[in-house]
Amino acid sequence: MFEYLDPAGGYIAPYLSEISTALIACALVMFGGEINTSLRRLLRAQNFVVRTCVFILINAFGYGLIIVKATPYLTRTLSQLPYGMMFSIVVMSFVAIGLWAQRNRQI
């Protein structure tokens, strides 16, 4: 079956870096709410300045660092797969994230 998807995989292969960034960003959007809720609970008793600094560090630098560092790894991993399998994984990943978002009422 994967051999039938090889042309589609070959078509998206040059865009794997952008696709990897999108996949990681979508996953972070889904996890972000839970992470921020946990941080809010953890830092509830802290001073406003401390809460604000932690929020900035996590959201600006933490998520940004994850995207910057994880994208090349995901790109490299996907590029090592046969085109048909890579295409299937990319499509299934976006569908899974979409279903997850629907279930959590994000969309």
PDB file of C-alpha atoms in Angstrom:
ATOM      1  CA  MET A   1       0.000   0.000   0.000  1.00  0.00           C
ATOM      2  CA  PHE A   2       2.830   2.396   0.814  1.00  0.00           C
ATOM      3  CA  GLU A   3       4.125   2.161  -2.748  1.00  0.00           C
ATOM      4  CA  TYR A   4       0.920   3.822  -3.935  1.00  0.00           C
ATOM      5  CA  LEU A   5       1.621   6.728  -1.616  1.00  0.00           C
ATOM      6  CA  ASP A   6       5.247   7.133  -2.732  1.00  0.00           C
ATOM      7  CA  PRO A   7       4.466   9.908  -5.261  1.00  0.00           C
ATOM      8  CA  ALA A   8       2.618  11.935  -2.616  1.00  0.00           C
ATOM      9  CA  GLY A   9       5.515  11.415  -0.192  1.00  0.00           C
ATOM     10  CA  GLY A  10       7.969  12.516  -2.850  1.00  0.00           C
ATOM     11  CA  TYR A  11       5.901  15.628  -3.418  1.00  0.00           C
ATOM     12  CA  ILE A  12       5.954  16.698   0.255  1.00  0.00           C
ATOM     13  CA  ALA A  13       9.552  15.588   0.957  1.00  0.00           C
ATOM     14  CA  PRO A  14      11.096  18.998   0.119  1.00  0.00           C
ATOM     15  CA  TYR A  15       8.789  20.586   2.691  1.00  0.00           C
ATOM     16  CA  LEU A  16       9.572  18.264   5.605  1.00  0.00           C
ATOM     17  CA  SER A  17      11.158  21.029   7.667  1.00  0.00           C
ATOM     18  CA  GLU A  18       8.020  23.169   7.438  1.00  0.00           C
ATOM     19  CA  ILE A  19       5.781  20.141   8.039  1.00  0.00           C
ATOM     20  CA  SER A  20       7.819  19.187  11.114  1.00  0.00           C
ATOM     21  CA  THR A  21       7.543  22.709  12.477  1.00  0.00           C
ATOM     22  CA  ALA A  22       3.781  22.643  11.938  1.00  0.00           C
ATOM     23  CA  LEU A  23       3.403  19.261  13.641  1.00  0.00           C
ATOM     24  CA  ILE A  24       5.390  20.345  16.678  1.00  0.00           C
ATOM     25  CA  ALA A  25       3.579  23.678  16.884  1.00  0.00           C
ATOM     26  CA  CYS A  26       0.185  21.948  16.705  1.00  0.00           C
ATOM     27  CA  ALA A  27       1.166  19.518  19.455  1.00  0.00           C
ATOM     28  CA  LEU A  28       2.424  22.392  21.619  1.00  0.00           C
ATOM     29  CA  VAL A  29      -0.840  24.259  21.144  1.00  0.00           C
ATOM     30  CA  MET A  30      -2.667  21.201  22.443  1.00  0.00           C
ATOM     31  CA  PHE A  31      -0.266  20.661  25.367  1.00  0.00           C
ATOM     32  CA  GLY A  32       0.087  24.386  26.087  1.00  0.00           C
ATOM     33  CA  GLY A  33      -3.232  24.722  27.860  1.00  0.00           C
ATOM     34  CA  GLU A  34      -2.447  21.850  30.184  1.00  0.00           C
ATOM     35  CA  ILE A  35       1.071  23.117  30.853  1.00  0.00           C
ATOM     36  CA  ASN A  36      -0.166  26.638  31.600  1.00  0.00           C
ATOM     37  CA  THR A  37      -2.911  25.298  33.896  1.00  0.00           C
ATOM     38  CA  SER A  38      -0.342  23.264  35.823  1.00  0.00           C
ATOM     39  CA  LEU A  39       1.961  26.273  36.089  1.00  0.00           C
ATOM     40  CA  ARG A  40      -0.901  28.448  37.286  1.00  0.00           C
ATOM     41  CA  ARG A  41      -1.674  25.935  40.034  1.00  0.00           C
ATOM     42  CA  LEU A  42       1.982  25.597  40.968  1.00  0.00           C
ATOM     43  CA  LEU A  43       2.637  29.345  41.099  1.00  0.00           C
ATOM     44  CA  ARG A  44      -0.674  30.462  42.595  1.00  0.00           C
ATOM     45  CA  ALA A  45       0.918  31.536  45.880  1.00  0.00           C
ATOM     46  CA  GLN A  46       3.824  33.336  44.216  1.00  0.00           C
ATOM     47  CA  ASN A  47       4.288  37.049  43.722  1.00  0.00           C
ATOM     48  CA  PHE A  48       2.912  38.655  40.503  1.00  0.00           C
ATOM     49  CA  VAL A  49       6.428  39.374  39.216  1.00  0.00           C
ATOM     50  CA  VAL A  50       7.542  35.750  39.702  1.00  0.00           C
ATOM     51  CA  ARG A  51       4.398  34.422  37.978  1.00  0.00           C
ATOM     52  CA  THR A  52       4.875  36.845  35.086  1.00  0.00           C
ATOM     53  CA  CYS A  53       8.564  35.968  34.653  1.00  0.00           C
ATOM     54  CA  VAL A  54       7.860  32.222  34.678  1.00  0.00           C
ATOM     55  CA  PHE A  55       5.030  32.703  32.174  1.00  0.00           C
ATOM     56  CA  ILE A  56       7.335  34.630  29.840  1.00  0.00           C
ATOM     57  CA  LEU A  57      10.163  32.101  30.215  1.00  0.00           C
ATOM     58  CA  ILE A  58       7.925  29.107  29.548  1.00  0.00           C
ATOM     59  CA  ASN A  59       5.846  30.573  26.737  1.00  0.00           C
ATOM     60  CA  ALA A  60       8.450  32.615  24.895  1.00  0.00           C
ATOM     61  CA  PHE A  61      11.627  30.698  25.467  1.00  0.00           C
ATOM     62  CA  GLY A  62      10.462  27.224  26.494  1.00  0.00           C
ATOM     63  CA  TYR A  63       8.054  26.614  23.649  1.00  0.00           C
ATOM     64  CA  GLY A  64      10.342  28.375  21.195  1.00  0.00           C
ATOM     65  CA  LEU A  65      13.277  26.222  22.269  1.00  0.00           C
ATOM     66  CA  ILE A  66      11.211  23.064  21.878  1.00  0.00           C
ATOM     67  CA  ILE A  67      10.192  24.070  18.361  1.00  0.00           C
ATOM     68  CA  VAL A  68      13.730  25.046  17.345  1.00  0.00           C
ATOM     69  CA  LYS A  69      15.388  21.940  18.800  1.00  0.00           C
ATOM     70  CA  ALA A  70      12.741  19.315  17.974  1.00  0.00           C
ATOM     71  CA  THR A  71      12.071  20.368  14.362  1.00  0.00           C
ATOM     72  CA  PRO A  72      15.417  19.186  12.915  1.00  0.00           C
ATOM     73  CA  TYR A  73      15.134  15.897  14.807  1.00  0.00           C
ATOM     74  CA  LEU A  74      11.617  15.246  13.480  1.00  0.00           C
ATOM     75  CA  THR A  75      12.647  16.317   9.977  1.00  0.00           C
ATOM     76  CA  ARG A  76      15.626  13.948  10.033  1.00  0.00           C
ATOM     77  CA  THR A  77      13.493  11.087  11.369  1.00  0.00           C
ATOM     78  CA  LEU A  78      10.779  11.560   8.752  1.00  0.00           C
ATOM     79  CA  SER A  79      13.284  11.941   5.908  1.00  0.00           C
ATOM     80  CA  GLN A  80      14.816   8.537   6.726  1.00  0.00           C
ATOM     81  CA  LEU A  81      11.510   6.773   6.110  1.00  0.00           C
ATOM     82  CA  PRO A  82      10.305   5.532   2.729  1.00  0.00           C
ATOM     83  CA  TYR A  83       8.141   8.168   1.044  1.00  0.00           C
ATOM     84  CA  GLY A  84       4.891   6.246   1.328  1.00  0.00           C
ATOM     85  CA  MET A  85       5.327   5.570   5.026  1.00  0.00           C
ATOM     86  CA  MET A  86       6.473   9.141   5.687  1.00  0.00           C
ATOM     87  CA  PHE A  87       3.396  10.520   3.921  1.00  0.00           C
ATOM     88  CA  SER A  88       1.121   8.205   5.911  1.00  0.00           C
ATOM     89  CA  ILE A  89       2.690   9.214   9.222  1.00  0.00           C
ATOM     90  CA  VAL A  90       2.425  12.929   8.430  1.00  0.00           C
ATOM     91  CA  VAL A  91      -1.231  12.658   7.431  1.00  0.00           C
ATOM     92  CA  MET A  92      -2.131  10.430  10.387  1.00  0.00           C
ATOM     93  CA  SER A  93      -0.318  12.787  12.777  1.00  0.00           C
ATOM     94  CA  PHE A  94      -2.268  15.810  11.605  1.00  0.00           C
ATOM     95  CA  VAL A  95      -5.519  13.849  11.723  1.00  0.00           C
ATOM     96  CA  ALA A  96      -4.720  12.613  15.238  1.00  0.00           C
ATOM     97  CA  ILE A  97      -3.942  16.139  16.431  1.00  0.00           C
ATOM     98  CA  GLY A  98      -7.142  17.379  14.797  1.00  0.00           C
ATOM     99  CA  LEU A  99      -9.207  14.677  16.490  1.00  0.00           C
ATOM    100  CA  TRP A 100      -7.504  15.436  19.789  1.00  0.00           C
ATOM    101  CA  ALA A 101      -8.302  19.136  19.359  1.00  0.00           C
ATOM    102  CA  GLN A 102     -11.927  18.328  18.533  1.00  0.00           C
ATOM    103  CA  ARG A 103     -12.261  16.097  21.573  1.00  0.00           C
ATOM    104  CA  ASN A 104     -10.819  18.786  23.843  1.00  0.00           C
ATOM    105  CA  ARG A 105     -13.046  21.448  22.262  1.00  0.00           C
ATOM    106  CA  GLN A 106     -10.087  23.388  20.913  1.00  0.00           C
ATOM    107  CA  ILE A 107     -11.797  23.757  17.524  1.00  0.00           C
TER     108      ILE A 107
END
